[in-house]
Tab-separated table of C-alpha atoms in Angstrom:
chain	number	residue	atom	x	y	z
G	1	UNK	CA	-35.393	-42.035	-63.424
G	2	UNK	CA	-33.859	-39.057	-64.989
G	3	UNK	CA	-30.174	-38.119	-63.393
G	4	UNK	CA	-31.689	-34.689	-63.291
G	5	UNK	CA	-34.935	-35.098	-61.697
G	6	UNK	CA	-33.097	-37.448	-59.364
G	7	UNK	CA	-30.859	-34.526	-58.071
G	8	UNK	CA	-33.848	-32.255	-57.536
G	9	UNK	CA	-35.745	-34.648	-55.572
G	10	UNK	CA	-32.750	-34.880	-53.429
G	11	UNK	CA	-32.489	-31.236	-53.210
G	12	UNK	CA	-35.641	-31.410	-51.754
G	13	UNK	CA	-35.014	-33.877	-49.000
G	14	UNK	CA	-32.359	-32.516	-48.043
G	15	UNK	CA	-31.821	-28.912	-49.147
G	16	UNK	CA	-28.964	-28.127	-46.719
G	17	UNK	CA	-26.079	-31.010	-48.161
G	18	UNK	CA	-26.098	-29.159	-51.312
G	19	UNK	CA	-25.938	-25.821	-49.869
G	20	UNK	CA	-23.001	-23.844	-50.378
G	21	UNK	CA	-21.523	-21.900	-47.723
G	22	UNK	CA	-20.443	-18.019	-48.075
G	23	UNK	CA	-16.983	-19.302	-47.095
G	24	UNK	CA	-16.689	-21.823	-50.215
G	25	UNK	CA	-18.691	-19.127	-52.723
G	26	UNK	CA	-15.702	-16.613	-52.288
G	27	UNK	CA	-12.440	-19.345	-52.279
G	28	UNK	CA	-13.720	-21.646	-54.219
G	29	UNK	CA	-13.260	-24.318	-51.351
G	30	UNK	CA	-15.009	-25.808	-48.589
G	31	UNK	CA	-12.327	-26.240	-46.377
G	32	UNK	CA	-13.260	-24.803	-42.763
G	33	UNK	CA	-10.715	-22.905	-40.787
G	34	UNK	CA	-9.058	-25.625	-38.635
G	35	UNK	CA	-9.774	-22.920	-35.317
G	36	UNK	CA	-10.168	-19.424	-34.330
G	37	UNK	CA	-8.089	-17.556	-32.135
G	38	UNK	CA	-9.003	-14.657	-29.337
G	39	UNK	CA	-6.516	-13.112	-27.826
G	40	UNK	CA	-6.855	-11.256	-24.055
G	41	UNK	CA	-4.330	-8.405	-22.968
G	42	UNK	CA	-3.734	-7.670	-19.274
G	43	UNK	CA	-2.471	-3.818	-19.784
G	44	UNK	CA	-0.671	-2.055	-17.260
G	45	UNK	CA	-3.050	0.374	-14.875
G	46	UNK	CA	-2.091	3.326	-14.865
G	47	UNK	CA	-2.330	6.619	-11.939
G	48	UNK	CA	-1.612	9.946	-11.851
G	49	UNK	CA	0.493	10.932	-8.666
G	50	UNK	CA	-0.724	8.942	-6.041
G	51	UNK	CA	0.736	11.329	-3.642
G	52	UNK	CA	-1.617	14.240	-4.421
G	53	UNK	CA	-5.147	15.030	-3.770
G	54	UNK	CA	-6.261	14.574	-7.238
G	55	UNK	CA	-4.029	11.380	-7.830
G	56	UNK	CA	-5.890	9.752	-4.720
G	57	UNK	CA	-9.092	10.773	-5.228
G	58	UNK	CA	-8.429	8.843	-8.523
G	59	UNK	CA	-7.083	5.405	-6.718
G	60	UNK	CA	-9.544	5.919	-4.486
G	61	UNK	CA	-12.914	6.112	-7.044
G	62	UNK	CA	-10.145	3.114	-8.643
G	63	UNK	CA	-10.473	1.142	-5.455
G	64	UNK	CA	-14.336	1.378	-4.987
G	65	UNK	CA	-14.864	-1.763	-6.582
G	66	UNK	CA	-11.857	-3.490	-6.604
G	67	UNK	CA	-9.936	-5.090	-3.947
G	68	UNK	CA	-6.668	-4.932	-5.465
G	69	UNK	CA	-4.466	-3.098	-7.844
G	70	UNK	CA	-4.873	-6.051	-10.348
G	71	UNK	CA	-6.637	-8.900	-10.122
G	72	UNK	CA	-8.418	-10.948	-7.480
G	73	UNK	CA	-5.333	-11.277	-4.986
G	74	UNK	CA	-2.189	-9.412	-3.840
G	75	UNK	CA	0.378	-8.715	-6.147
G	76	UNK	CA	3.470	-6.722	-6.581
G	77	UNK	CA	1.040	-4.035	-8.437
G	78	UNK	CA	-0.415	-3.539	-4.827
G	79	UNK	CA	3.294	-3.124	-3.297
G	80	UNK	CA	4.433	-0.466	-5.371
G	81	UNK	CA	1.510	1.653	-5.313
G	82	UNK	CA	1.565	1.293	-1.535
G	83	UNK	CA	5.472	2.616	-1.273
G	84	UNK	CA	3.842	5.398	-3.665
G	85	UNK	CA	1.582	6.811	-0.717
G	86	UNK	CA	2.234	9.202	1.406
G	87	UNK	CA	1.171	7.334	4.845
G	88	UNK	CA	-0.606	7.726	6.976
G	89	UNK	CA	-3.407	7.797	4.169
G	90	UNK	CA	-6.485	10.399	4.993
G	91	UNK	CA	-9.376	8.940	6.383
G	92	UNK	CA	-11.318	11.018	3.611
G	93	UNK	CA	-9.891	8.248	1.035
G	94	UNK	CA	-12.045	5.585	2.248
G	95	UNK	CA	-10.599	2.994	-0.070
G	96	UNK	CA	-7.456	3.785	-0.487
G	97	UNK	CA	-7.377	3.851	3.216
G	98	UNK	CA	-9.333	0.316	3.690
G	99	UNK	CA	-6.345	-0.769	0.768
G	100	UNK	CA	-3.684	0.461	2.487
G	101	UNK	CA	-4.149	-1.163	6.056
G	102	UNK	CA	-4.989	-4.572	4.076
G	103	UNK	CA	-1.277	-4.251	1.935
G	104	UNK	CA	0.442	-3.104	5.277
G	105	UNK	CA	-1.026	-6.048	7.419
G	106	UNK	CA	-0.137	-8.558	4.811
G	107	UNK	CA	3.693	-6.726	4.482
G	108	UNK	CA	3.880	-7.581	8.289
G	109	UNK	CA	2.940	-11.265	7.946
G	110	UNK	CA	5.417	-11.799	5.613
G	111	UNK	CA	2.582	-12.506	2.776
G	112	UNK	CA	3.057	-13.630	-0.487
G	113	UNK	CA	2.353	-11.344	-3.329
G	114	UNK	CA	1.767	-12.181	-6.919
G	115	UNK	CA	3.661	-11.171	-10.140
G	116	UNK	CA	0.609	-8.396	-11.063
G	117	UNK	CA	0.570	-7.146	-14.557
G	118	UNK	CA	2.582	-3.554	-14.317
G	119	UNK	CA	1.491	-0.018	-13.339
G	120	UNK	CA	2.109	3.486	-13.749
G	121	UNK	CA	2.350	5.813	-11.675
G	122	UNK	CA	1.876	9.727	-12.724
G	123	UNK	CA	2.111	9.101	-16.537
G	124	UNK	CA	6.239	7.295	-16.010
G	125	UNK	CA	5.746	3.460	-16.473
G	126	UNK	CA	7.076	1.680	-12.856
G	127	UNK	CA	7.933	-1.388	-13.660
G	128	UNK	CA	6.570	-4.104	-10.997
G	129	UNK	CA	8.697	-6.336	-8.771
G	130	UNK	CA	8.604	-8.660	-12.086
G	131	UNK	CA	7.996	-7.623	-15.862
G	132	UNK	CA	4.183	-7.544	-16.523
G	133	UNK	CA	3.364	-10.723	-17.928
G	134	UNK	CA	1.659	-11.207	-21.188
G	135	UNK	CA	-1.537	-13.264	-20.338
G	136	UNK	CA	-2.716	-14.704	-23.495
G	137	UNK	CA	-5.993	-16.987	-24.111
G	138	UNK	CA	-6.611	-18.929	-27.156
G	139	UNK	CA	-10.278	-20.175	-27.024
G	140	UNK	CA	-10.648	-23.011	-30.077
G	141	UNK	CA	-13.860	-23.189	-31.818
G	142	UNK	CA	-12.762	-26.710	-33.242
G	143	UNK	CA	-10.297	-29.474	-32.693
G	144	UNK	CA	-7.217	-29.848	-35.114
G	145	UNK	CA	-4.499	-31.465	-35.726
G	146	UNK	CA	-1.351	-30.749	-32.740
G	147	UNK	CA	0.707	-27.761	-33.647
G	148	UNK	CA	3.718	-25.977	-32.258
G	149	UNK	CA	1.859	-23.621	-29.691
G	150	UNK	CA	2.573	-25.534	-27.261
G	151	UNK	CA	6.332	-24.689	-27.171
G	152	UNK	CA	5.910	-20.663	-26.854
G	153	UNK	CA	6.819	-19.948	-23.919
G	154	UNK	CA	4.269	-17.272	-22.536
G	155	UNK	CA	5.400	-16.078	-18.834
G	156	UNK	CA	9.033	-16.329	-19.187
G	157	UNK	CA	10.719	-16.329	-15.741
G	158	UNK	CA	11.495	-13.421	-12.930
G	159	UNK	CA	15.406	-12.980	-13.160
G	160	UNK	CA	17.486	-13.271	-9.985
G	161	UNK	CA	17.788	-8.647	-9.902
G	162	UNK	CA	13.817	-8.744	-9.925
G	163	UNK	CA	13.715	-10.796	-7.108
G	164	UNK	CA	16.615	-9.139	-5.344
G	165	UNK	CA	14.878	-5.757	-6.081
G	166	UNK	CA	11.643	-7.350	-4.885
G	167	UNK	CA	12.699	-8.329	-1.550
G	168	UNK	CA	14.757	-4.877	-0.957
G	169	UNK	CA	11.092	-3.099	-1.619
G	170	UNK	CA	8.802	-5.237	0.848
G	171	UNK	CA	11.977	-4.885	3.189
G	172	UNK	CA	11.751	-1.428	2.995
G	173	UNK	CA	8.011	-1.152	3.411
G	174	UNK	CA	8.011	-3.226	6.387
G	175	UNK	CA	10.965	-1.316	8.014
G	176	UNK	CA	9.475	2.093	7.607
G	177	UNK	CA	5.876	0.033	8.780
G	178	UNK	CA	7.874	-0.587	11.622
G	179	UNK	CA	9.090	2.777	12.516
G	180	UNK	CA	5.736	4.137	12.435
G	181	UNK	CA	4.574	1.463	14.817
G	182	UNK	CA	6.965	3.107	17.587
G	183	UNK	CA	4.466	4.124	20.463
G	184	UNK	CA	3.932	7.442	21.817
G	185	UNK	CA	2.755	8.679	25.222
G	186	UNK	CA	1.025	11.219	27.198
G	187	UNK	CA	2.458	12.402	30.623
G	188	UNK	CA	2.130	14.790	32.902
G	189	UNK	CA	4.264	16.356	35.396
G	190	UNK	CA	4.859	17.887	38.137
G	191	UNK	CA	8.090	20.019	38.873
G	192	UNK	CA	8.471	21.939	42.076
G	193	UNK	CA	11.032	24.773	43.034
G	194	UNK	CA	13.019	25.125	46.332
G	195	UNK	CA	11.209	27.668	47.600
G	196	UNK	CA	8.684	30.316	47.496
G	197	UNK	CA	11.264	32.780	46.270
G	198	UNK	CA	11.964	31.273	43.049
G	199	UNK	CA	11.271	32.907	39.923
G	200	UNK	CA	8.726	30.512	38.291
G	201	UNK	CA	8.549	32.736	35.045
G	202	UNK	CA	12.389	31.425	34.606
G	203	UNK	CA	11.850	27.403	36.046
G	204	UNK	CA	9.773	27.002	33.335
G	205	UNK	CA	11.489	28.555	30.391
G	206	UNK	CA	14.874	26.273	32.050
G	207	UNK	CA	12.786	23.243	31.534
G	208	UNK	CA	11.357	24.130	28.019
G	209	UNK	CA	14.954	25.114	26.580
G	210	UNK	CA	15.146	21.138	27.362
G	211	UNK	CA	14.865	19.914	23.460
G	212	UNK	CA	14.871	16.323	21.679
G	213	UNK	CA	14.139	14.394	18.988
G	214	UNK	CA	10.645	12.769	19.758
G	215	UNK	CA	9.691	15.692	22.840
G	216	UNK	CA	7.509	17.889	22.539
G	217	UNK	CA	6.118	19.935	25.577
G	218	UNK	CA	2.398	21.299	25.561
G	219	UNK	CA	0.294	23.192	28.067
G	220	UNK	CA	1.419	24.118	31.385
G	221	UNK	CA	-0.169	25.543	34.844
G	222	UNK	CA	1.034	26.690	38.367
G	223	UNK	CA	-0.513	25.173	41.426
G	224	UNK	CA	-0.119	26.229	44.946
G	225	UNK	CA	1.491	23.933	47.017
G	226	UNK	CA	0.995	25.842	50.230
G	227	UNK	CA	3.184	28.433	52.286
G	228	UNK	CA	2.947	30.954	49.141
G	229	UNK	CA	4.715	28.044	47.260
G	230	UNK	CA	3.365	26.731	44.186
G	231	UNK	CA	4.470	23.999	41.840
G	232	UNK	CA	4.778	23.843	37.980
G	233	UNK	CA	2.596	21.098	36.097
G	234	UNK	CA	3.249	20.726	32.424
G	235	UNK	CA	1.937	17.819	29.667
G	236	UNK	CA	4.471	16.543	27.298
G	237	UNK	CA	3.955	14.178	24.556
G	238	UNK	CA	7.344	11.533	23.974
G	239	UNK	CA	7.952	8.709	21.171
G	240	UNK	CA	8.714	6.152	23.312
G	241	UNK	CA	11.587	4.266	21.344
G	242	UNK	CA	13.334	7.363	21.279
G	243	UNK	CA	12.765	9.334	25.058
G	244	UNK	CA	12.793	8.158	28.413
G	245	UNK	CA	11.330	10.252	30.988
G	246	UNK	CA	13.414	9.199	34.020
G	247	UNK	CA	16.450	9.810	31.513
G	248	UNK	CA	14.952	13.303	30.977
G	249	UNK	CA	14.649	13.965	34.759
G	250	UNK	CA	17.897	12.479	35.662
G	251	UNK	CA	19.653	13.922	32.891
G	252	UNK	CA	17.964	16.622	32.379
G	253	UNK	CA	15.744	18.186	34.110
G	254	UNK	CA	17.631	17.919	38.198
G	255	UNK	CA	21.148	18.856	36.782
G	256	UNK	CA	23.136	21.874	36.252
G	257	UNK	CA	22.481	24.141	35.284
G	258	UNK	CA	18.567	23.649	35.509
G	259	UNK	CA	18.611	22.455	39.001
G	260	UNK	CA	19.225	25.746	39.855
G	261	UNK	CA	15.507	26.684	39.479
G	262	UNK	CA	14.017	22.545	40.077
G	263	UNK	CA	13.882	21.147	43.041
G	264	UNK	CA	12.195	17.691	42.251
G	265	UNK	CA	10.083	16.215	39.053
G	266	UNK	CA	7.403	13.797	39.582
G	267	UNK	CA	5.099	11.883	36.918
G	268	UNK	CA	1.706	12.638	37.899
G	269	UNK	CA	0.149	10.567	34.907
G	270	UNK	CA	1.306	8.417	32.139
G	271	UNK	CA	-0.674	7.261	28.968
G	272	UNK	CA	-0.053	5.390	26.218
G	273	UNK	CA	-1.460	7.615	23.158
């Protein structure tokens, strides 16, 4: 048979092992790319000020359908925007709200946070607890021979003044967690004079002049005792880590130069707020 009637029959059996491919047309070759290569960026997020109305109505439309700050668990992202806030959060902010009381609770527990990937906070880069970490994916269409990828080192390691600075932040956050933890309380008193003649008008400006950090007095009423005698009964509100209220009668309240106007003080009611 003729060489060239022998290639055309072959041609027709098997019309693709003769085809050439686009790839060899334009080099001349048919070499095939050993792989390809994609490559996946974790960017920094970034928020306006988290501490105004418009920056959390931002983390909070942010938040709708996210859990965290980056990624599918805690990270350090999560901690820095948290010390961001101004706390309490409003209940207005649904999900910066829901956020918030999950970072706190897992702050108190002592939780483990991840590296995170960086964010910004009103257009200033804050760095996280750790430099953002490149996360880089190589997806190989075909096997090759072994090259020297292996030995690029991708994630580096968190220095000794990240951590440090790290743990100084989440002790921070859990101190001032702490300090808004402190209790308050609702009481009521009552405070009675030593007689009918005494000028309630003044008893009551003597025990109001009383000032300290964490007391604040509220709304007050006279009520007759008997004999033409009546009896002052006022509400306060106290933080109870930093007032006593048998310190502020003793103290306070049945000393000079107030006594001069108080009698006794008793505590008609007491309740934690």
């Amino acid at each position: 048979m003729p060489f060239s009637l022998f290639i055309c029959q072959s041609r027709a059996q098997n019309p693709n092992k003769y085809q050439t491919s686009p790839l060899t047309a334009r080099s001349g070759t048919s070499k095939t790319p050993s792989r390809e290569k994609s490559h996946h960026f974790e960017m920094a997020v970034a928020f306006p000020d988290v501490k105004s109305a418009s920056g959390l109505k931002k983390l909070d439309e942010y938040l709708l359908s996210r859990s965290y700050i980056s990624g599918y668990q805690p990270s350090k992202d999560d901690v820095t925007v948290y010390e961001a806030l101004s706390k309490p959060v409003s209940s207005e902010y649904v999900n910066v709200s829901r956020w918030s009381n999950h970072i706190e609770a897992l702050l108190r527990v002592s939780a483990v946070f991840g590296e995170g990937s960086g964010v910004k906070l009103d257009a200033v880069a804050t760095p996280p607890a750790a430099d953002a970490k490149l996360v880089y994916t190589e997806f190989y269409q075909a096997a090759d021979d072994d090259d020297d990828d292996d030995d690029m080192d991708l994630f580096g390691e968190e220095t000794e003044e990240e951590k440090k600075a790290a743990e100084e932040r989440a002790a921070a956050v859990k101190a001032s967690a702490k300090k808004k933890e402190s209790g308050k309380s609702s009481v009521l008193m009552d405070i009675k004079p030593w007689d009918d003649e005494t000028d309630m008008k003044k008893l009551e400006e003597a025990v109001r002049s009383v000032q300290m950090e964490g007391l604040l007095w509220g709304a007050s009423k006279l009520v007759p005792v008997g004999y033409g005698i009546k009896k002052l009964q006022i509400m306060l509100t106290i933080v109870d880590d930093l007032v006593s209220v048998d310190n502020l009668i003793e103290e306070y309240l049945t000393v000079e130069p107030i006594n001069e106007h108080v009698q006794s003080c008793d505590i008609v009611a007491f309740n934690k707020i």
